[in-house]
mmCIF file of C-alpha atoms in Angstrom:
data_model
loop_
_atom_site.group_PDB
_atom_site.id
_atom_site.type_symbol
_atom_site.label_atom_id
_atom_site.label_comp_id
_atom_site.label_asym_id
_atom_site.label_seq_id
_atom_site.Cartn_x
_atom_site.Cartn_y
_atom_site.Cartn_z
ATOM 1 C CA UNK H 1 95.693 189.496 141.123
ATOM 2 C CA UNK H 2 95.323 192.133 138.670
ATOM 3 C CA UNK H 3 98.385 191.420 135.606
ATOM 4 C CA UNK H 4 98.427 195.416 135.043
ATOM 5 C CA UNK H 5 100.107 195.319 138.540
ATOM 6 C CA UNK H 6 102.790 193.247 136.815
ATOM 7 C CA UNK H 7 104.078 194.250 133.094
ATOM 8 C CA UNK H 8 106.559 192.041 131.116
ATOM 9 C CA UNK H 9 105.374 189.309 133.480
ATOM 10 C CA UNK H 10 103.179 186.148 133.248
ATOM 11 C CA UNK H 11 101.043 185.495 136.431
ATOM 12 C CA UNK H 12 99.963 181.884 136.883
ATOM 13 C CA UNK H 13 96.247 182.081 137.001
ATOM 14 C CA UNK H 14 93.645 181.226 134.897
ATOM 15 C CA UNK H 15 93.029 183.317 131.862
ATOM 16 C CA UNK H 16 89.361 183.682 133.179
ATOM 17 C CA UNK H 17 90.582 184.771 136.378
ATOM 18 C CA UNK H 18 92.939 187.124 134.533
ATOM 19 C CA UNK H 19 90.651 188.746 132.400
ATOM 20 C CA UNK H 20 88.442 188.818 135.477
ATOM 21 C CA UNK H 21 90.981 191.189 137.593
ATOM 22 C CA UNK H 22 91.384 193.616 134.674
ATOM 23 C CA UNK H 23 90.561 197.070 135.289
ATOM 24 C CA UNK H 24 87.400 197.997 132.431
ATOM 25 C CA UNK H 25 88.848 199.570 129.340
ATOM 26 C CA UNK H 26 92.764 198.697 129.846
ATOM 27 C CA UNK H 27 93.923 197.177 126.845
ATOM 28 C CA UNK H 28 94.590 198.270 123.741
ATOM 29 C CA UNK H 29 95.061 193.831 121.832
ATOM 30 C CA UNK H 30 94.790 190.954 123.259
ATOM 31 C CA UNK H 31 96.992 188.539 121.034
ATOM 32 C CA UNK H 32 97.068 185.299 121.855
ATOM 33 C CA UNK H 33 96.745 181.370 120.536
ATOM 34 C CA UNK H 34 94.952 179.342 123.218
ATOM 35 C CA UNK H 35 95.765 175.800 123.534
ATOM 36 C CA UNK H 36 93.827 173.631 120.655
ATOM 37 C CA UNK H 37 91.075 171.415 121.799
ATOM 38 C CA UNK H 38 92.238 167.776 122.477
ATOM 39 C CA UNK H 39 95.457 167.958 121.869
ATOM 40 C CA UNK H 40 97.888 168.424 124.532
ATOM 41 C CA UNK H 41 97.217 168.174 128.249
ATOM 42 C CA UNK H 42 99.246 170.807 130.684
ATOM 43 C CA UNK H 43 98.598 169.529 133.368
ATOM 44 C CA UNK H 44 95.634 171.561 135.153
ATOM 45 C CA UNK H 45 91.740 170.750 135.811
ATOM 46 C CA UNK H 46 91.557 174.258 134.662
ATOM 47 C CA UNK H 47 93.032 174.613 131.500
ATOM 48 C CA UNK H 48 91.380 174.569 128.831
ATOM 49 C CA UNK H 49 91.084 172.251 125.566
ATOM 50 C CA UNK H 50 90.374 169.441 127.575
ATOM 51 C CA UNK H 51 86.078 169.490 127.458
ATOM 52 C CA UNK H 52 84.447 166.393 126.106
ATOM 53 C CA UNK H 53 83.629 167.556 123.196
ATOM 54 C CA UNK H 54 84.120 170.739 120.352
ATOM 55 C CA UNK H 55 81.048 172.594 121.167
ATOM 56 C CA UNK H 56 81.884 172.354 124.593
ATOM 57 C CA UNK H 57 85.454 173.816 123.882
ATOM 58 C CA UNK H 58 84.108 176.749 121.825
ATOM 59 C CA UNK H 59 81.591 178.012 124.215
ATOM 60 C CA UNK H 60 84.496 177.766 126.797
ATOM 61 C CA UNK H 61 86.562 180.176 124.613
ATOM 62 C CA UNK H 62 84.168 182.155 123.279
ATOM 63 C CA UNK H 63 83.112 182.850 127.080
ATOM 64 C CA UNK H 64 86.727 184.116 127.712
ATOM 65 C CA UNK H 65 86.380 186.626 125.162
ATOM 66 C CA UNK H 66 82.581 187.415 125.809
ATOM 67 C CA UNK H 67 84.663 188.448 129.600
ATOM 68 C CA UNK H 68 86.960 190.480 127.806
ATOM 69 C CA UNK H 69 84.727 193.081 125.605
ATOM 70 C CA UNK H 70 84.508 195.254 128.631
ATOM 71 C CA UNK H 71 88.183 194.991 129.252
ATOM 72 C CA UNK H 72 89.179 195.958 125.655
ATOM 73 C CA UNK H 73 89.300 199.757 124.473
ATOM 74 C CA UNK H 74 86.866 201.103 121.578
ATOM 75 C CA UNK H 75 89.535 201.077 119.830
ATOM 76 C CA UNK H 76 90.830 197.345 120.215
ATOM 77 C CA UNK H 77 91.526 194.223 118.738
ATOM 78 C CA UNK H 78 91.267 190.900 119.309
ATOM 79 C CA UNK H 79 94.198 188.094 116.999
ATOM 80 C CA UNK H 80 93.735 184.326 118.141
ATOM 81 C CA UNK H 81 95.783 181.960 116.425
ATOM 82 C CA UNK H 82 93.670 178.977 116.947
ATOM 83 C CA UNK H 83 94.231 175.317 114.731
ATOM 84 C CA UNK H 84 91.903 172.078 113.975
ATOM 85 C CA UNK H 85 91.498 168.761 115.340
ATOM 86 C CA UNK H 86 90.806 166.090 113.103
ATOM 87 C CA UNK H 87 87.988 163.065 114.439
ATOM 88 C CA UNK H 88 88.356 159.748 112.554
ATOM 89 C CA UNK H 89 89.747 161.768 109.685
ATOM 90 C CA UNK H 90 87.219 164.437 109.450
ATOM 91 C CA UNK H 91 88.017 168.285 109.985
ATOM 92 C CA UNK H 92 85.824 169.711 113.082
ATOM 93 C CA UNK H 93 85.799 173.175 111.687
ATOM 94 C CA UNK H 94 86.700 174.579 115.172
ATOM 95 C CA UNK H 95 88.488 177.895 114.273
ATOM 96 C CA UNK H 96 85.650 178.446 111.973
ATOM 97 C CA UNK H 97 82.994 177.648 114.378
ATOM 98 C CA UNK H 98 85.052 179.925 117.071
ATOM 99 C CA UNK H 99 85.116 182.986 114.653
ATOM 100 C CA UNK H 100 81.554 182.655 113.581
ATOM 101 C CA UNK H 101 80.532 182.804 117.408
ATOM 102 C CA UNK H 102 82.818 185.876 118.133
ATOM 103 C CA UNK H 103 81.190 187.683 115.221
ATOM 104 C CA UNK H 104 77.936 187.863 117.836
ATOM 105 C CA UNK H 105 79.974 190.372 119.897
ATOM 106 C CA UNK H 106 83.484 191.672 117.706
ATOM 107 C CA UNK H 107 83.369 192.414 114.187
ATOM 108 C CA UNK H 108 85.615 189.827 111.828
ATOM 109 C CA UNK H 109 88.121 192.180 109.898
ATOM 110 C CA UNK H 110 90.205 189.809 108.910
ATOM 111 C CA UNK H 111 91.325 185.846 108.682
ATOM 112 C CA UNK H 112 94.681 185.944 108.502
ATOM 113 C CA UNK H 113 96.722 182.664 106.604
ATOM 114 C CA UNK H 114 99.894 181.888 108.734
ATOM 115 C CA UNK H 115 101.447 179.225 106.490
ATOM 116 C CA UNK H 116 103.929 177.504 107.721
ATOM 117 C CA UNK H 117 106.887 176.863 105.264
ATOM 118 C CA UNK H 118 108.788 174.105 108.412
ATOM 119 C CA UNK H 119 105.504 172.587 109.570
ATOM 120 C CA UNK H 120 105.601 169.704 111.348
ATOM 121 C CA UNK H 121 105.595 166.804 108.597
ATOM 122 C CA UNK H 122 101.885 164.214 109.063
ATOM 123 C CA UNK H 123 101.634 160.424 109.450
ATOM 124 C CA UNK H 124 98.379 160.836 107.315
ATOM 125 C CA UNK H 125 97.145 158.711 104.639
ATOM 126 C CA UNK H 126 93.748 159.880 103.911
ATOM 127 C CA UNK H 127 94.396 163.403 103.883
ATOM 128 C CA UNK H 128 96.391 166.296 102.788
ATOM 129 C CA UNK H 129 98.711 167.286 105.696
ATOM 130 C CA UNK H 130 98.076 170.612 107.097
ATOM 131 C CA UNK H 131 100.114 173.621 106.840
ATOM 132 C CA UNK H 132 98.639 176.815 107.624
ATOM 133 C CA UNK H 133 96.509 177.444 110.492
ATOM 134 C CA UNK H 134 93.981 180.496 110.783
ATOM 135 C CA UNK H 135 95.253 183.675 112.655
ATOM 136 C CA UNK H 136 91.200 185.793 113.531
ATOM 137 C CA UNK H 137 91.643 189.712 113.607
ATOM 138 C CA UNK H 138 88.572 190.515 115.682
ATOM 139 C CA UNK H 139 88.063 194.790 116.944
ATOM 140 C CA UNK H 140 85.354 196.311 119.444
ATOM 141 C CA UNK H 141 84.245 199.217 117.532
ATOM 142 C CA UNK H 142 84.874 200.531 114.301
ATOM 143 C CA UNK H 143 86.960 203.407 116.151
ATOM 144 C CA UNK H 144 89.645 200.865 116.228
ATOM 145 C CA UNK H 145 93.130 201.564 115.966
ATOM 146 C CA UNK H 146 95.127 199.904 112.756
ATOM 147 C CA UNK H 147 98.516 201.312 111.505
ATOM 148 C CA UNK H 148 98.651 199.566 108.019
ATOM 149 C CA UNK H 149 102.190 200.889 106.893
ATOM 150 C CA UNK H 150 103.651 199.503 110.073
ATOM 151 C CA UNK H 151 103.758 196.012 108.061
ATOM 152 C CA UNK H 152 103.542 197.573 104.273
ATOM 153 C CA UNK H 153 105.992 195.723 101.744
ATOM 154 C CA UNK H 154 108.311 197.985 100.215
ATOM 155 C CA UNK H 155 108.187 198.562 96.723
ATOM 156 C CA UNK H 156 110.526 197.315 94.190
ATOM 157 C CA UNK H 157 111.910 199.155 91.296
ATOM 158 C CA UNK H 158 110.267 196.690 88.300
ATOM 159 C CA UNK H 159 106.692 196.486 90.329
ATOM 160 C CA UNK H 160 107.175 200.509 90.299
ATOM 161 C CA UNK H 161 107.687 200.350 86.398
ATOM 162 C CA UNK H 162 104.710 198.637 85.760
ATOM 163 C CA UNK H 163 102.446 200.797 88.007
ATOM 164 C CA UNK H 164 104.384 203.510 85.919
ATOM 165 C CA UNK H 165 103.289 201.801 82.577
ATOM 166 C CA UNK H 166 99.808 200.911 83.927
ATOM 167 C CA UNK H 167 99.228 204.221 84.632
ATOM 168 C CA UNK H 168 99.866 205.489 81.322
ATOM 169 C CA UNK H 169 97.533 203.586 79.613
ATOM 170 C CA UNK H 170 94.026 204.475 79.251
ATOM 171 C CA UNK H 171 91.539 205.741 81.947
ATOM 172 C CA UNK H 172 89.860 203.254 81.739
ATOM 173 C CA UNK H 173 92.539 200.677 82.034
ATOM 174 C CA UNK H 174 93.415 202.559 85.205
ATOM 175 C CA UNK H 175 89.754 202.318 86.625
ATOM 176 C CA UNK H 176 90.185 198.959 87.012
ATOM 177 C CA UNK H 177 92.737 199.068 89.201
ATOM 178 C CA UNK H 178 91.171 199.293 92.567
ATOM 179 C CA UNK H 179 92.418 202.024 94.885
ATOM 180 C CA UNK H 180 94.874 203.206 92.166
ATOM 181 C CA UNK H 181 92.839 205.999 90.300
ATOM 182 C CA UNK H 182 93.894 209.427 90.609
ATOM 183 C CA UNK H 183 96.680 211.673 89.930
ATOM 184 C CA UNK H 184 99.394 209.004 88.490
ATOM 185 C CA UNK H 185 103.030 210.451 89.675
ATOM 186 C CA UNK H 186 101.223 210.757 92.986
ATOM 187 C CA UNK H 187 100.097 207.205 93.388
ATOM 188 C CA UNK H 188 103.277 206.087 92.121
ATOM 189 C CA UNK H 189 105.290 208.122 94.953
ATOM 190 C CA UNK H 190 102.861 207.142 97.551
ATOM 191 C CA UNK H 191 103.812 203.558 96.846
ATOM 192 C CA UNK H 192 107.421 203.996 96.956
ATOM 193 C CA UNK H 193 107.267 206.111 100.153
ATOM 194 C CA UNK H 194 105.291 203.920 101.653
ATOM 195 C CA UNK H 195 104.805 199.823 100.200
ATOM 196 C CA UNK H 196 102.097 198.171 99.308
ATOM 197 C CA UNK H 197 99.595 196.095 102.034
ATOM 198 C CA UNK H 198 101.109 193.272 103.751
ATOM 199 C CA UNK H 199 98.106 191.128 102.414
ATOM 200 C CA UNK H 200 96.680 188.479 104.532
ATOM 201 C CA UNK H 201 98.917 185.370 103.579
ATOM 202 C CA UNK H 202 102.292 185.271 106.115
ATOM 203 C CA UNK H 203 104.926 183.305 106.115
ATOM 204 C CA UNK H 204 106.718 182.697 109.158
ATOM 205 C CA UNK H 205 108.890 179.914 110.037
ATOM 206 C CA UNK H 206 109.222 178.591 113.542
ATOM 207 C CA UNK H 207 111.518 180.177 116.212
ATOM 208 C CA UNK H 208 114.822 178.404 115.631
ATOM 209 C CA UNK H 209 115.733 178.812 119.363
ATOM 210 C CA UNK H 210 114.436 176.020 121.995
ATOM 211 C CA UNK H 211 111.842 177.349 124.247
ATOM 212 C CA UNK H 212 110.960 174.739 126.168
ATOM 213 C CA UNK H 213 107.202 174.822 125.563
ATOM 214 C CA UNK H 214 105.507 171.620 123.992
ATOM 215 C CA UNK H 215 103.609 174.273 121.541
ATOM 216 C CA UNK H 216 105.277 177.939 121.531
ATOM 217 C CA UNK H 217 104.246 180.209 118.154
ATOM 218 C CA UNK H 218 106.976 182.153 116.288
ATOM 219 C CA UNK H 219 107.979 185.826 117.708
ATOM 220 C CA UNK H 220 107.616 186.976 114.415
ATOM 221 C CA UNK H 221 104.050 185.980 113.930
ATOM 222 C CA UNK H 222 102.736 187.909 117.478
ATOM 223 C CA UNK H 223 104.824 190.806 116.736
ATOM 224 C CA UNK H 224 102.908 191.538 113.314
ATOM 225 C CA UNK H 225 99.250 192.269 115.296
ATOM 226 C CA UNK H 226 101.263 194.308 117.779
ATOM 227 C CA UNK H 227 102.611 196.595 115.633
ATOM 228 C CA UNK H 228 99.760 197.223 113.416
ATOM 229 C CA UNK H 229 96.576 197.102 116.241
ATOM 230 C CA UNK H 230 98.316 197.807 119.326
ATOM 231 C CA UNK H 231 99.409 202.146 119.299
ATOM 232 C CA UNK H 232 102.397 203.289 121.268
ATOM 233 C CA UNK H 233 102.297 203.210 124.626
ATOM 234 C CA UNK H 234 99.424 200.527 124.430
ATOM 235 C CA UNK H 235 99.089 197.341 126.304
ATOM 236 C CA UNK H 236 99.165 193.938 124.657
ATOM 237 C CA UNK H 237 97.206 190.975 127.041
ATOM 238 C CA UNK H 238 98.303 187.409 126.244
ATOM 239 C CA UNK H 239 95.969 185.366 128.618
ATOM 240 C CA UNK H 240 97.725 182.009 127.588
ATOM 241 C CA UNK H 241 101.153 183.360 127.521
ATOM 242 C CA UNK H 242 102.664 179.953 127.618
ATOM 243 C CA UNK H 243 106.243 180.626 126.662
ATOM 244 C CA UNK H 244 106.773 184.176 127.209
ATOM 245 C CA UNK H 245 106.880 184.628 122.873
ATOM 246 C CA UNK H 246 104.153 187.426 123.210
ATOM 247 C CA UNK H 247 106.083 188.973 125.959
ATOM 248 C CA UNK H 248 109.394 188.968 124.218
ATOM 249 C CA UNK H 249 107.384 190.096 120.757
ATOM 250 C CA UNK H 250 106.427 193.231 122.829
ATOM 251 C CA UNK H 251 109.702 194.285 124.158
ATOM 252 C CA UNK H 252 110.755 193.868 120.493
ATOM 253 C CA UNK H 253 107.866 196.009 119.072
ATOM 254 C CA UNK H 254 109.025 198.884 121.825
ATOM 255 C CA UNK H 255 107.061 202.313 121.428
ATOM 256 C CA UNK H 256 106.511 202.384 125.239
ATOM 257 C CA UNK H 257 104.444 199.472 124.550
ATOM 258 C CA UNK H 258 103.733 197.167 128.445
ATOM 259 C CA UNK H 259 103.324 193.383 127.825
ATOM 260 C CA UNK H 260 100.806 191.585 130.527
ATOM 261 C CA UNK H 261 99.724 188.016 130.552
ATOM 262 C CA UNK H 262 98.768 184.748 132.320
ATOM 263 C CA UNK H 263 98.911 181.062 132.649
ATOM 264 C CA UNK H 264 97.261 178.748 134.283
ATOM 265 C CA UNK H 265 100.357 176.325 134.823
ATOM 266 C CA UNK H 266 103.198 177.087 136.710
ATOM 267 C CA UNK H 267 105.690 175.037 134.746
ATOM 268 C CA UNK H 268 104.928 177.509 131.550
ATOM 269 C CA UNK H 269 104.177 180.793 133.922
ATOM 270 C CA UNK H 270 107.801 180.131 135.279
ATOM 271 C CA UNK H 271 109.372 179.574 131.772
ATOM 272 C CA UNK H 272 107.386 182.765 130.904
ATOM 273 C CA UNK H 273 109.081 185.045 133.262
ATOM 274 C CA UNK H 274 112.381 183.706 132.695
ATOM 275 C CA UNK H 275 112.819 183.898 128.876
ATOM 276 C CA UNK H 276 111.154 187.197 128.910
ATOM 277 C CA UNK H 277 113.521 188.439 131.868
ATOM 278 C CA UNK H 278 116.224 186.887 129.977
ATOM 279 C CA UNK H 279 115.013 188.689 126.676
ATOM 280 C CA UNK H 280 115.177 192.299 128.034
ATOM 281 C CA UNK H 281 118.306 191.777 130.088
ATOM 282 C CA UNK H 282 120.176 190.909 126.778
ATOM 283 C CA UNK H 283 118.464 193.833 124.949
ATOM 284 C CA UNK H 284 119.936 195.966 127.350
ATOM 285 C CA UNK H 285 123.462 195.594 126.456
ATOM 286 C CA UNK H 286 122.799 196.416 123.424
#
């Protein structure tokens, strides 16, 4: 069953099976945070996170991905939101391990730091408790499409007075300001046209609303790659679409933009399609 036959739904099969039925070259960003080895269990001989042991999780995932180059455009990207499991109180490095594997076949633009200002409070005595997770930024080619200013910070009036001051001090005070050299007034406006780079530190709360999913990630966080990665008109692939959050992050984002994904259980593909239908039926009214 190929998912492009069904946008702003989530089909339950496998992701592999999902990738599988993709036409070559059809999406634009796959964004997505697959379930975290040995952690939960949905349910399914197929699903994934259940192997024996890290390494055999990783290859697993990394295989899923390896499926999808020929899926993804020149000009995509790849975001997985992917967190640790800890083995008799030891770190097993598995989002790092993941990345460094992708690098063999996507380049590694970015590792973005979600931190979690609400996160879930640890029973943990011989550790500090954990609260950020890694969020990968992987692209095809180096054709690939990134819209910076679609998450740039606006500019305040004082941090605009002291690029004004800093920028009347020597040249070679103003050398050392990387990416700020140049005509001065013209920097200056550029800046307050257009912000300054979101930076690769976000903070995003959890969704206050109930989902219904054991592990659902914020709106806010999937709708940050989409904007940026994904252009207008684009299609956005969530292959463990869970909850329906990238779904509902899409509809949000709008530009024409068509929202396709998967999962493996039909508890969660159901729950899916109904907050998502539910999403776009209220944004209608509106």
């Amino acid at each position: 069953m190929n998912p492009l036959d069904h946008p702003f739904e989530v089909v339950n099969v496998s992701a592999e099976e999902g990738i599988a039925a993709l036409p070559a070259a059809s999406v634009d960003c796959i964004v997505t945070s697959p379930p975290y080895w040995n952690l939960r269990d949905y349910g399914d001989n197929r699903q994934l996170g259940h192997e024996e042991t890290p390494e055999h999780f990783i290859n697993n995932l990394f295989g899923l991905f390896g499926l999808a180059l020929s899926k993804l455009k020149d000009t995509g990207s790849i975001w997985v939101n992917l967190g640790d499991t800890y083995i008799d109180g030891e770190a097993q490095m598995i989002p790092q391990r993941f990345a460094n594997e992708m690098r063999s076949l996507y380049t590694l633009k970015n590792t973005i730091i979600w931190y979690k200002p609400d996160a879930m409070a640890e029973s943990v005595q011989n550790r500090f408790s954990q609260k950020w997770e890694p969020f990968f930024w992987f692209v095809k080619s180096e054709d690939f499409y990134f819209n910076p200013d679609a998450l740039s910070i606006p500019v305040t009036k004082s941090f605009a007075e002291r690029l004004e001051y800093k920028f009347n001090t020597s040249e070679e005070d103003v050398s050392r300001m990387r990416g700020l050299v140049g005509d001065a007034s013209e920097k200056i406006e550029h800046y307050l046209q257009r912000g300054v780079n979101a930076g690769d530190v976000w903070i995003i709360p959890k969704d206050k609303d109930k989902t219904g999913h054991p592990a659902p990630w914020p709106v806010a966080l999937a709708a940050r790659p989409i904007v940026a990665t994904c252009p207008p008109d684009g299609v956005v692939y969530d292959p463990f679409a869970g909850s329906g959050q990238t779904g509902i992050a899409v509809h949000r984002c709008g530009a024409g933009r068509k929202f396709i994904g998967t999962d493996v259980t039909p508890e969660w593909a159901e729950l899916g399609n109904r907050r998502i239908k539910e999403e776009r039926a209220q944004m209608e009214l509106f």
